[in-house]
CSV table of N, CA and C in Angstrom, one decimal:
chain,number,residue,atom,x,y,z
F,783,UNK,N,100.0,108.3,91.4
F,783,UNK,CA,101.3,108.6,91.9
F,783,UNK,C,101.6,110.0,91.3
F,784,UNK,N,102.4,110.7,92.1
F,784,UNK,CA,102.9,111.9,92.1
F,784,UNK,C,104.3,112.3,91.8
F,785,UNK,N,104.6,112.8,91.0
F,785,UNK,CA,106.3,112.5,91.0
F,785,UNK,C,107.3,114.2,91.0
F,786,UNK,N,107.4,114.7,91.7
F,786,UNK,CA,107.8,116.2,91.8
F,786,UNK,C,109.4,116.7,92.8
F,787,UNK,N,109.2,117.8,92.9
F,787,UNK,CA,109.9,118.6,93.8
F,787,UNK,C,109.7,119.6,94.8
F,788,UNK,N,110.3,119.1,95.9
F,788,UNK,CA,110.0,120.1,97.3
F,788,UNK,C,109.8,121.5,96.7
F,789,UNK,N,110.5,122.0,95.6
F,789,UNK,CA,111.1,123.4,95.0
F,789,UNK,C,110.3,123.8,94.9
F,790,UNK,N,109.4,122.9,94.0
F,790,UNK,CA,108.0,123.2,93.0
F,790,UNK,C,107.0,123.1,94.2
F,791,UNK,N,107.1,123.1,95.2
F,791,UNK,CA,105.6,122.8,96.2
F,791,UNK,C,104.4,123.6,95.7
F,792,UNK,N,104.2,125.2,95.3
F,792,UNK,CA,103.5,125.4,94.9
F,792,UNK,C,102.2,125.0,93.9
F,793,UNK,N,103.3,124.4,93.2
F,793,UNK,CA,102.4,123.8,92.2
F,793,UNK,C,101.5,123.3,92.2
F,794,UNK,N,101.4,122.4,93.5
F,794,UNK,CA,101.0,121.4,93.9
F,794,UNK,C,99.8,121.9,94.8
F,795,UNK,N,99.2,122.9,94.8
F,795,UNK,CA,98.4,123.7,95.9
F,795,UNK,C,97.1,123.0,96.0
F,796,UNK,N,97.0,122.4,95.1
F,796,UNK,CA,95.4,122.5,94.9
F,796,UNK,C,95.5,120.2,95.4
F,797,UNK,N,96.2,119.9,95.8
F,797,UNK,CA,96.4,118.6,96.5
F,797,UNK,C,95.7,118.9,97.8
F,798,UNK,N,95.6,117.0,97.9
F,798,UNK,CA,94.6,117.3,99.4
F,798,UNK,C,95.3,118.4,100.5
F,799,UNK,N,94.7,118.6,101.6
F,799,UNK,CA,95.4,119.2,102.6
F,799,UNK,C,96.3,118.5,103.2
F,800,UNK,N,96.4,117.3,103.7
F,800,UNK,CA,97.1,115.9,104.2
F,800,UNK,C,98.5,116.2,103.6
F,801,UNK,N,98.5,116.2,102.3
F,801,UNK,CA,99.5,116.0,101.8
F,801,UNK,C,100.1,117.3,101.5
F,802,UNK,N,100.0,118.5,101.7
F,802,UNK,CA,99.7,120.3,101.7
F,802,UNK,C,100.9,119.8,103.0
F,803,UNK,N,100.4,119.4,104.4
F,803,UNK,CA,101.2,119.6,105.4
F,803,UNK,C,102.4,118.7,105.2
F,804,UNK,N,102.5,118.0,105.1
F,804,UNK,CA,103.4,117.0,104.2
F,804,UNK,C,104.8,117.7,103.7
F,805,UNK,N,104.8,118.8,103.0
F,805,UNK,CA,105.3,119.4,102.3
F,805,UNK,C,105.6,121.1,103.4
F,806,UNK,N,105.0,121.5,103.7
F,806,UNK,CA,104.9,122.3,104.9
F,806,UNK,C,105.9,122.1,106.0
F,807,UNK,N,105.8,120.7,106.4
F,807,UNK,CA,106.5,120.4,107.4
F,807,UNK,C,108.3,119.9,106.9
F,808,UNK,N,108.0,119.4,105.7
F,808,UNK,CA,109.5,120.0,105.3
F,808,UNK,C,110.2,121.0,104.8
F,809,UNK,N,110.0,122.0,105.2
F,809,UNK,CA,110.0,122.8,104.5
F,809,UNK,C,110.1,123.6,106.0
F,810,UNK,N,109.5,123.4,107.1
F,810,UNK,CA,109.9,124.1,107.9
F,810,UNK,C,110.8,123.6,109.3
F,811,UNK,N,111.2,122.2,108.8
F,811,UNK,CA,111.8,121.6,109.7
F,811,UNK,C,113.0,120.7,108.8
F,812,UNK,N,114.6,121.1,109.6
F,812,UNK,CA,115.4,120.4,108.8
F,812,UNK,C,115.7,118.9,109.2
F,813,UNK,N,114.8,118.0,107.8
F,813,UNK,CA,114.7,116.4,108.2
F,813,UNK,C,116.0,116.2,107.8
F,814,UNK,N,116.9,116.2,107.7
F,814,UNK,CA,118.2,115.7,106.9
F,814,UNK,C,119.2,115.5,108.5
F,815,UNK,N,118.9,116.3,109.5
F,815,UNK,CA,119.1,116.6,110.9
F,815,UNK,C,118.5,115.1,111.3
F,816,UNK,N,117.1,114.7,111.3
F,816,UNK,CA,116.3,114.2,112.0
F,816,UNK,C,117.3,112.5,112.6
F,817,UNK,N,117.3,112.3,113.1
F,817,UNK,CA,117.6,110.5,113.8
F,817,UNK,C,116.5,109.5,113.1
F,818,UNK,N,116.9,108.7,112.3
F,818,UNK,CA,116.7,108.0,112.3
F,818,UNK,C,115.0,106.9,112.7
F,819,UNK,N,114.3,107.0,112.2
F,819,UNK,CA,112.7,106.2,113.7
F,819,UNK,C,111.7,107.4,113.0
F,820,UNK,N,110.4,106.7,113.1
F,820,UNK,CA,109.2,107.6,113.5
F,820,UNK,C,109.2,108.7,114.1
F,821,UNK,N,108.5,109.8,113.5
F,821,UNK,CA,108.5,111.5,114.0
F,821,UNK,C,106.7,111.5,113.8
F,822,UNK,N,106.1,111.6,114.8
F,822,UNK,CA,104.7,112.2,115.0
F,822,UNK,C,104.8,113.6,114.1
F,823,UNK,N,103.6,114.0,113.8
F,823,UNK,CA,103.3,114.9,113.2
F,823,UNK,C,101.7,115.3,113.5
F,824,UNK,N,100.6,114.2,113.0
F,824,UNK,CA,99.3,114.8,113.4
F,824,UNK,C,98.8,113.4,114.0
F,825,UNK,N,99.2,112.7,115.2
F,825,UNK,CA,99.3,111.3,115.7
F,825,UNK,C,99.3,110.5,115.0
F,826,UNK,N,98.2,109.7,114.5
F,826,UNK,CA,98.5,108.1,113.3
F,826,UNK,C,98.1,108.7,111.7
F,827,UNK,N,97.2,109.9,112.0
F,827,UNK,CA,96.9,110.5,110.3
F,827,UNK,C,98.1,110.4,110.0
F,828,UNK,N,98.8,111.6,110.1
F,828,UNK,CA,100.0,111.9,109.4
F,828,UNK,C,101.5,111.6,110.5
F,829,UNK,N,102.0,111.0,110.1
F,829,UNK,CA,104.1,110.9,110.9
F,829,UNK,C,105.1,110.8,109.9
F,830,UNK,N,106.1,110.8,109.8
F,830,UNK,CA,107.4,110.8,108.8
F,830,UNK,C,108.4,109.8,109.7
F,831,UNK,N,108.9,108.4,108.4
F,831,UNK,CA,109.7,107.8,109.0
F,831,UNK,C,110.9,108.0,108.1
F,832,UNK,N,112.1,108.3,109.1
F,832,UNK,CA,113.4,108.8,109.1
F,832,UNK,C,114.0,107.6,108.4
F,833,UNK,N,114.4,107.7,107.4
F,833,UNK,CA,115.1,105.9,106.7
F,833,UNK,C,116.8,106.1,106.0
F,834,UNK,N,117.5,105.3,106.5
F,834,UNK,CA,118.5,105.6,105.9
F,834,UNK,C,119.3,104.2,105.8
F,835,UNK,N,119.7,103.8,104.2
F,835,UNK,CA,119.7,102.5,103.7
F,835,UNK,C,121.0,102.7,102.4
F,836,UNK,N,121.6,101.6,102.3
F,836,UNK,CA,122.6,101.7,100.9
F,836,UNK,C,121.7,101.3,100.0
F,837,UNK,N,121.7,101.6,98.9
F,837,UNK,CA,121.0,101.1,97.6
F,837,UNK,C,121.6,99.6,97.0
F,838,UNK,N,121.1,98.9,96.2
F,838,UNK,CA,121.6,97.7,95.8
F,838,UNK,C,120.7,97.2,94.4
F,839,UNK,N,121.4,96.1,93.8
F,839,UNK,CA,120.8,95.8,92.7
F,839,UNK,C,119.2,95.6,92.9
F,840,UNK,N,118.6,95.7,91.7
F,840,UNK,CA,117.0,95.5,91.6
F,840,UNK,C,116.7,94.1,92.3
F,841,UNK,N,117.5,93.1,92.2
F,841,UNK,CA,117.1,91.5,92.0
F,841,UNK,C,117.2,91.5,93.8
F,842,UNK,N,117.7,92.5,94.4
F,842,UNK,CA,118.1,92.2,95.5
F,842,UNK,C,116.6,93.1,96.4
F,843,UNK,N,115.2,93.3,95.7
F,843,UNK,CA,114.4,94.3,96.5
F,843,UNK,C,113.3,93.4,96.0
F,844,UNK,N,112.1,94.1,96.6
F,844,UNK,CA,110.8,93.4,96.6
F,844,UNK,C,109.7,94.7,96.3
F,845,UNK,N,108.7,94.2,95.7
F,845,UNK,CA,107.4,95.2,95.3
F,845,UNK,C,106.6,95.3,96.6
F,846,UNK,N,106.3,96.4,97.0
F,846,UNK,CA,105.3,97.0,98.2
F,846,UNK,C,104.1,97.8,97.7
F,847,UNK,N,102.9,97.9,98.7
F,847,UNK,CA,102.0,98.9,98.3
F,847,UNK,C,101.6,99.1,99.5
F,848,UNK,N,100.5,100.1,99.9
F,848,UNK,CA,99.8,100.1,101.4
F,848,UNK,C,98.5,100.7,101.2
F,849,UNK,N,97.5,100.0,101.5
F,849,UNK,CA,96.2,100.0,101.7
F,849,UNK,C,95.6,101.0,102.7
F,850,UNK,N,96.3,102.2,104.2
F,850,UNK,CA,95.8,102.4,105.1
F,850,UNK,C,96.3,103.7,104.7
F,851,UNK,N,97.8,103.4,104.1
F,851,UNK,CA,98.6,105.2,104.2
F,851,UNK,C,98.6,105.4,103.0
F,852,UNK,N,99.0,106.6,102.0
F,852,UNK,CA,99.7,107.1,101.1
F,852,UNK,C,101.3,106.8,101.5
F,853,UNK,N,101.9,107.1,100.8
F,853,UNK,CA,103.5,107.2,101.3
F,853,UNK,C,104.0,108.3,100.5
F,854,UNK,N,104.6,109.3,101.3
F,854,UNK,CA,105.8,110.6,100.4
F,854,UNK,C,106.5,110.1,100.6
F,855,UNK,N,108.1,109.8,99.4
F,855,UNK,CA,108.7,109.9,99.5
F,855,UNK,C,109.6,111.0,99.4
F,856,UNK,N,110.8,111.4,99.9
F,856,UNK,CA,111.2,112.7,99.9
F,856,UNK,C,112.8,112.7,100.4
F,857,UNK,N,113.5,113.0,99.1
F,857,UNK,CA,114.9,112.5,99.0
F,857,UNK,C,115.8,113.6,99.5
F,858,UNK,N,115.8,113.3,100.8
F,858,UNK,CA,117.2,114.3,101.8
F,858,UNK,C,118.7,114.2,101.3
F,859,UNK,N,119.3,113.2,101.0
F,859,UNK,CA,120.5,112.7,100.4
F,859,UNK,C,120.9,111.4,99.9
F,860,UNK,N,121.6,111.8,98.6
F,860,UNK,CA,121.8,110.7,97.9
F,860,UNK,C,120.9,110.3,96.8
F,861,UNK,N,120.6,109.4,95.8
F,861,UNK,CA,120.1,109.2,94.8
F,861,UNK,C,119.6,107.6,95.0
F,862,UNK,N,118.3,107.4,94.2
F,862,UNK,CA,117.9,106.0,94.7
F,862,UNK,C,116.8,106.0,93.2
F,863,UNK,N,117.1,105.0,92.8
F,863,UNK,CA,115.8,104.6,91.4
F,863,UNK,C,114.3,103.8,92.1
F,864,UNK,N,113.3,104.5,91.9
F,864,UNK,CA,112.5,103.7,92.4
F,864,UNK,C,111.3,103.2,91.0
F,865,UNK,N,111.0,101.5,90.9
F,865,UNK,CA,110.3,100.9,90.2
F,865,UNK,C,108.7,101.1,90.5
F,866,UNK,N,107.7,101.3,89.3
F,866,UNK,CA,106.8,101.6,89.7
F,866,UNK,C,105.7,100.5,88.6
F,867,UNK,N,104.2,100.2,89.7
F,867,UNK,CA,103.2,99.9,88.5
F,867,UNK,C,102.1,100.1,89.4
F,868,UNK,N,100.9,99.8,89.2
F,868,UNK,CA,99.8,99.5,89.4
F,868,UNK,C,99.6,98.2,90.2
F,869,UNK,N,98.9,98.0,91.1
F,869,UNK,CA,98.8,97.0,91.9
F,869,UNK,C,98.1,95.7,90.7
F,870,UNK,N,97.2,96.6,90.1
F,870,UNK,CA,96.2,95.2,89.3
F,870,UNK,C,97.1,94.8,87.9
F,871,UNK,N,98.4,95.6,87.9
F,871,UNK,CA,99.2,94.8,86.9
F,871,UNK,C,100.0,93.6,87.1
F,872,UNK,N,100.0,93.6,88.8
F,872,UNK,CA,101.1,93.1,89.1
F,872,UNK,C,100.6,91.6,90.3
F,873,UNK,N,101.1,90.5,90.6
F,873,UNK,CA,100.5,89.2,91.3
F,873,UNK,C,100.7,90.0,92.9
F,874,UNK,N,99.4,90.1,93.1
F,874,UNK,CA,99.2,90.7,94.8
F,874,UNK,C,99.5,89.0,95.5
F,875,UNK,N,100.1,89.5,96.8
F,875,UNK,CA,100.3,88.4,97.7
F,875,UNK,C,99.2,88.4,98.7
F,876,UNK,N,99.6,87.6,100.0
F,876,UNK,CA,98.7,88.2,100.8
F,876,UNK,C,98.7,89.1,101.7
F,877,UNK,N,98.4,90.4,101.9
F,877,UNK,CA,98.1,91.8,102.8
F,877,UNK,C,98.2,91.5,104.5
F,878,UNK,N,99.3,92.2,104.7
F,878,UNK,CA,99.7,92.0,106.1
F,878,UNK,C,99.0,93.2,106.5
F,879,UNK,N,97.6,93.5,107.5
F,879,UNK,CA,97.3,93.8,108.1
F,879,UNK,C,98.3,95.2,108.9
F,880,UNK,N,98.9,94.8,109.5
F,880,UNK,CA,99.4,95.1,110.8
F,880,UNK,C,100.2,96.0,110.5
F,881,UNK,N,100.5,95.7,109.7
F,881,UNK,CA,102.0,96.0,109.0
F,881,UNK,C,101.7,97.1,108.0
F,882,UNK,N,100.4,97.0,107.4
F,882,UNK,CA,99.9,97.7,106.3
F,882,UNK,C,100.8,97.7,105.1
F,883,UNK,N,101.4,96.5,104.8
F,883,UNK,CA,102.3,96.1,103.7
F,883,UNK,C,101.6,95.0,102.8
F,884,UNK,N,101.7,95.3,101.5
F,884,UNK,CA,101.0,94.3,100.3
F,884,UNK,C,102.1,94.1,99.4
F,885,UNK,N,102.8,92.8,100.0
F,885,UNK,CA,103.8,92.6,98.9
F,885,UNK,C,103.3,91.8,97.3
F,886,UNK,N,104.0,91.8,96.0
F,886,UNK,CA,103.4,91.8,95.3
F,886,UNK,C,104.4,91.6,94.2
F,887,UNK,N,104.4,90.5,93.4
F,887,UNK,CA,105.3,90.2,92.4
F,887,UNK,C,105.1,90.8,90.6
F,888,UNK,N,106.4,90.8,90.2
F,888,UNK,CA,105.6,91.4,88.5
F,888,UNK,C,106.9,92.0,87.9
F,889,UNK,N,106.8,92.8,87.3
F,889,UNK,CA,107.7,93.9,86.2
F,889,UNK,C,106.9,95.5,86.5
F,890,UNK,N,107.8,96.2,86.3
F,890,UNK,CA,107.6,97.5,86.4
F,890,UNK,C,107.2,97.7,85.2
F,891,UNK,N,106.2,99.0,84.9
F,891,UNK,CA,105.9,99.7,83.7
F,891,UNK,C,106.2,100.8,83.6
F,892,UNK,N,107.4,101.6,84.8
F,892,UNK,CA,107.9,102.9,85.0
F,892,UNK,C,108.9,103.2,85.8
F,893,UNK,N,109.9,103.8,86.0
F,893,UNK,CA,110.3,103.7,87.3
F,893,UNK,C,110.6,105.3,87.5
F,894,UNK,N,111.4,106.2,88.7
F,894,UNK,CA,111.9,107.3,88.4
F,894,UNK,C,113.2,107.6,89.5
F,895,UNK,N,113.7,108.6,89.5
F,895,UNK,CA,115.1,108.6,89.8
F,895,UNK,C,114.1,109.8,90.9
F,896,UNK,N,114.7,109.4,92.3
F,896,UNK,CA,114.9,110.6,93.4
F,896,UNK,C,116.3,110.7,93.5
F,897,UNK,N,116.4,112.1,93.5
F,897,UNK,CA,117.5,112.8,93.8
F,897,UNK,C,116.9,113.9,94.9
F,898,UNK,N,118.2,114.9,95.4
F,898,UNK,CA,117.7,115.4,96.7
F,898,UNK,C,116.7,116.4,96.4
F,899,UNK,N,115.7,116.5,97.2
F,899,UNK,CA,114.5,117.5,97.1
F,899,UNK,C,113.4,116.7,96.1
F,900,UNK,N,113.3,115.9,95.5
F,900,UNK,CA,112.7,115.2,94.7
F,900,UNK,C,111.7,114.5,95.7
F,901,UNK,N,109.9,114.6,95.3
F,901,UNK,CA,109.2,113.4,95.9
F,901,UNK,C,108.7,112.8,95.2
F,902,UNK,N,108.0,111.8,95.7
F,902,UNK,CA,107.0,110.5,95.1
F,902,UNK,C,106.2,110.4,95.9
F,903,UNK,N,104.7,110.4,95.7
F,903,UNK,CA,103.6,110.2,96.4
F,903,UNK,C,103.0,109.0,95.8
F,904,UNK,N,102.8,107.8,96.8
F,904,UNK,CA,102.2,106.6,96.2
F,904,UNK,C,101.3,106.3,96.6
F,905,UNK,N,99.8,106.1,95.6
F,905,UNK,CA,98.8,105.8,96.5
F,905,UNK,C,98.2,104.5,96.6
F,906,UNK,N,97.9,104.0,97.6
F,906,UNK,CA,97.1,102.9,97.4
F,906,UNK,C,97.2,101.7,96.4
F,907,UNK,N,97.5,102.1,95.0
F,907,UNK,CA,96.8,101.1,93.9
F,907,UNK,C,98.2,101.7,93.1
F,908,UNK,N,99.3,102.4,94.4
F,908,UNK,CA,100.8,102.8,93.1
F,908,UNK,C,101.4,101.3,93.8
F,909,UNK,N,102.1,100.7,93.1
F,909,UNK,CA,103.1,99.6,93.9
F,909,UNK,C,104.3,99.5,93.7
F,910,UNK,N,105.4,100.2,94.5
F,910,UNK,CA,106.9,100.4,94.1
F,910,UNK,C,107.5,100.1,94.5
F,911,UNK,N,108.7,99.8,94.0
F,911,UNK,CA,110.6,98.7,94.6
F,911,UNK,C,110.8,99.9,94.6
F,912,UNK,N,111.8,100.4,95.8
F,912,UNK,CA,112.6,101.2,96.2
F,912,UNK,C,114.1,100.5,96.4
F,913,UNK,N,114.7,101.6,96.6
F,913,UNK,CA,116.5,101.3,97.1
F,913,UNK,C,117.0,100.9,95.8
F,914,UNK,N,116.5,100.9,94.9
F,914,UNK,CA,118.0,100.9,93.6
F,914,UNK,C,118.7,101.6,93.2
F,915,UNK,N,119.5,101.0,93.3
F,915,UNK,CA,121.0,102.1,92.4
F,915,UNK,C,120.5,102.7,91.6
F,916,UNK,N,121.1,103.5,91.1
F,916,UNK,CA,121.7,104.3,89.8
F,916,UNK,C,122.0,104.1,89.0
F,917,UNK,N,123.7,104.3,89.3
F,917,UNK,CA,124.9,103.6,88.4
F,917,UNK,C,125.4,103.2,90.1
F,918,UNK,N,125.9,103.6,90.9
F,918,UNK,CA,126.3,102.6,91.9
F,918,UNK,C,125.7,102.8,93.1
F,919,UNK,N,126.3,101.8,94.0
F,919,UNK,CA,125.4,101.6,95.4
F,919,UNK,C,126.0,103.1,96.1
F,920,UNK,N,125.0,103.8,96.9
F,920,UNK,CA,125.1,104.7,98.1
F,920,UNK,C,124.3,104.6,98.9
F,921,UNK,N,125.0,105.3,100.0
F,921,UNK,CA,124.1,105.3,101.2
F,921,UNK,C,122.8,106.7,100.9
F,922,UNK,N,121.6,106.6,101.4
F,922,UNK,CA,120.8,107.5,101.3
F,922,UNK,C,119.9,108.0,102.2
F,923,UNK,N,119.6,109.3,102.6
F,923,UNK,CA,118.5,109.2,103.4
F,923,UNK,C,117.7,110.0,103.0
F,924,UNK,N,116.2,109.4,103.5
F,924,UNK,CA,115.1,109.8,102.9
F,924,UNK,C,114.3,110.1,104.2
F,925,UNK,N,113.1,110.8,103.6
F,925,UNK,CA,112.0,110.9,104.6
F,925,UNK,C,110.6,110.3,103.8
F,926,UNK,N,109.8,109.3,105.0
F,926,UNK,CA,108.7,109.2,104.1
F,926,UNK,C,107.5,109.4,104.9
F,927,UNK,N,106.9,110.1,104.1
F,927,UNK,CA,105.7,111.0,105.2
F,927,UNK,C,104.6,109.7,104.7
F,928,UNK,N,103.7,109.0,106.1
F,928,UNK,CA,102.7,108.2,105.7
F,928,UNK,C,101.5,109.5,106.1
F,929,UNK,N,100.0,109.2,105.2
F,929,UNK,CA,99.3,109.8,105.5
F,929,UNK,C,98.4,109.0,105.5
F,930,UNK,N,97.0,108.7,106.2
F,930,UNK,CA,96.0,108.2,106.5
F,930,UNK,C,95.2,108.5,105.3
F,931,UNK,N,94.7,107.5,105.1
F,931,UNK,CA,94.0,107.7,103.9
F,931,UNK,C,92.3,107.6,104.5
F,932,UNK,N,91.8,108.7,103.9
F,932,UNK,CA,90.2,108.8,104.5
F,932,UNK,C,89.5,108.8,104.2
């Protein structure tokens, strides 16, 4: 996992290419505008899903991971804590195919706060609860760029 800022993109130069346009494409298109749904970008490699959700207590979310995509996340507005571990720390369920969702029970060994311009790149073997508060519930929107993993 990756944990940064749109600000700092530079830094980050020497990351795959995948995730290079990732950052590119926000940067030259204003997501915070965007509706809501799936946005194509390089057909099923790379698209950005438009998400916008109130935050709520931890006890009220579930652990995720994905096997097919990476996931950016990339904080347009509002603040959201997100819980983080390792897949092999944590009780894998069973892997919905279709879905490309691996829900998965346990305790975090990290978590980190997005705020706006802030991302998180999860890969594969990162497994994270998203949508938590802060200190209180808001509404948020986010962009999360999936990338094909190859």
């Amino acid at each position: 996992m990756i944990f940064g800022s749109i600000n700092h993109s530079k830094t980050y130069s020497t990351l795959h290419e995948d995730l290079l346009k990732c950052f590119e494409y926000a940067k030259e298109n204003s997501l915070i505008d965007y509706e809501k749904g799936t946005h194509t970008i390089d057909g099923d490699d790379i698209f950005v899903n438009i998400v916008e959700y109130e935050t709520c207590e931890k006890e009220e979310r579930f652990w995720e991971a994905h096997k097919k995509y990476i996931d950016v996340h990339l904080m347009l507005d509002g603040c959201e804590r997100i819980d983080l571990n390792f897949i092999e720390n944590l009780e894998q369920k069973t892997y919905e195919e279709d879905s490309d969702f691996l829900p998965l029970d346990g305790k975090n060994n990290g978590y980190v706060e997005l705020r706006k311009g802030d991302f998180l790149v999860c890969y594969p073997e990162d497994a994270h609860m998203t949508a938590i508060k802060v200190s209180e519930k808001e509404n948020i929107k986010k962009a999360i760029f999936k990338v094909l993993v190859r």
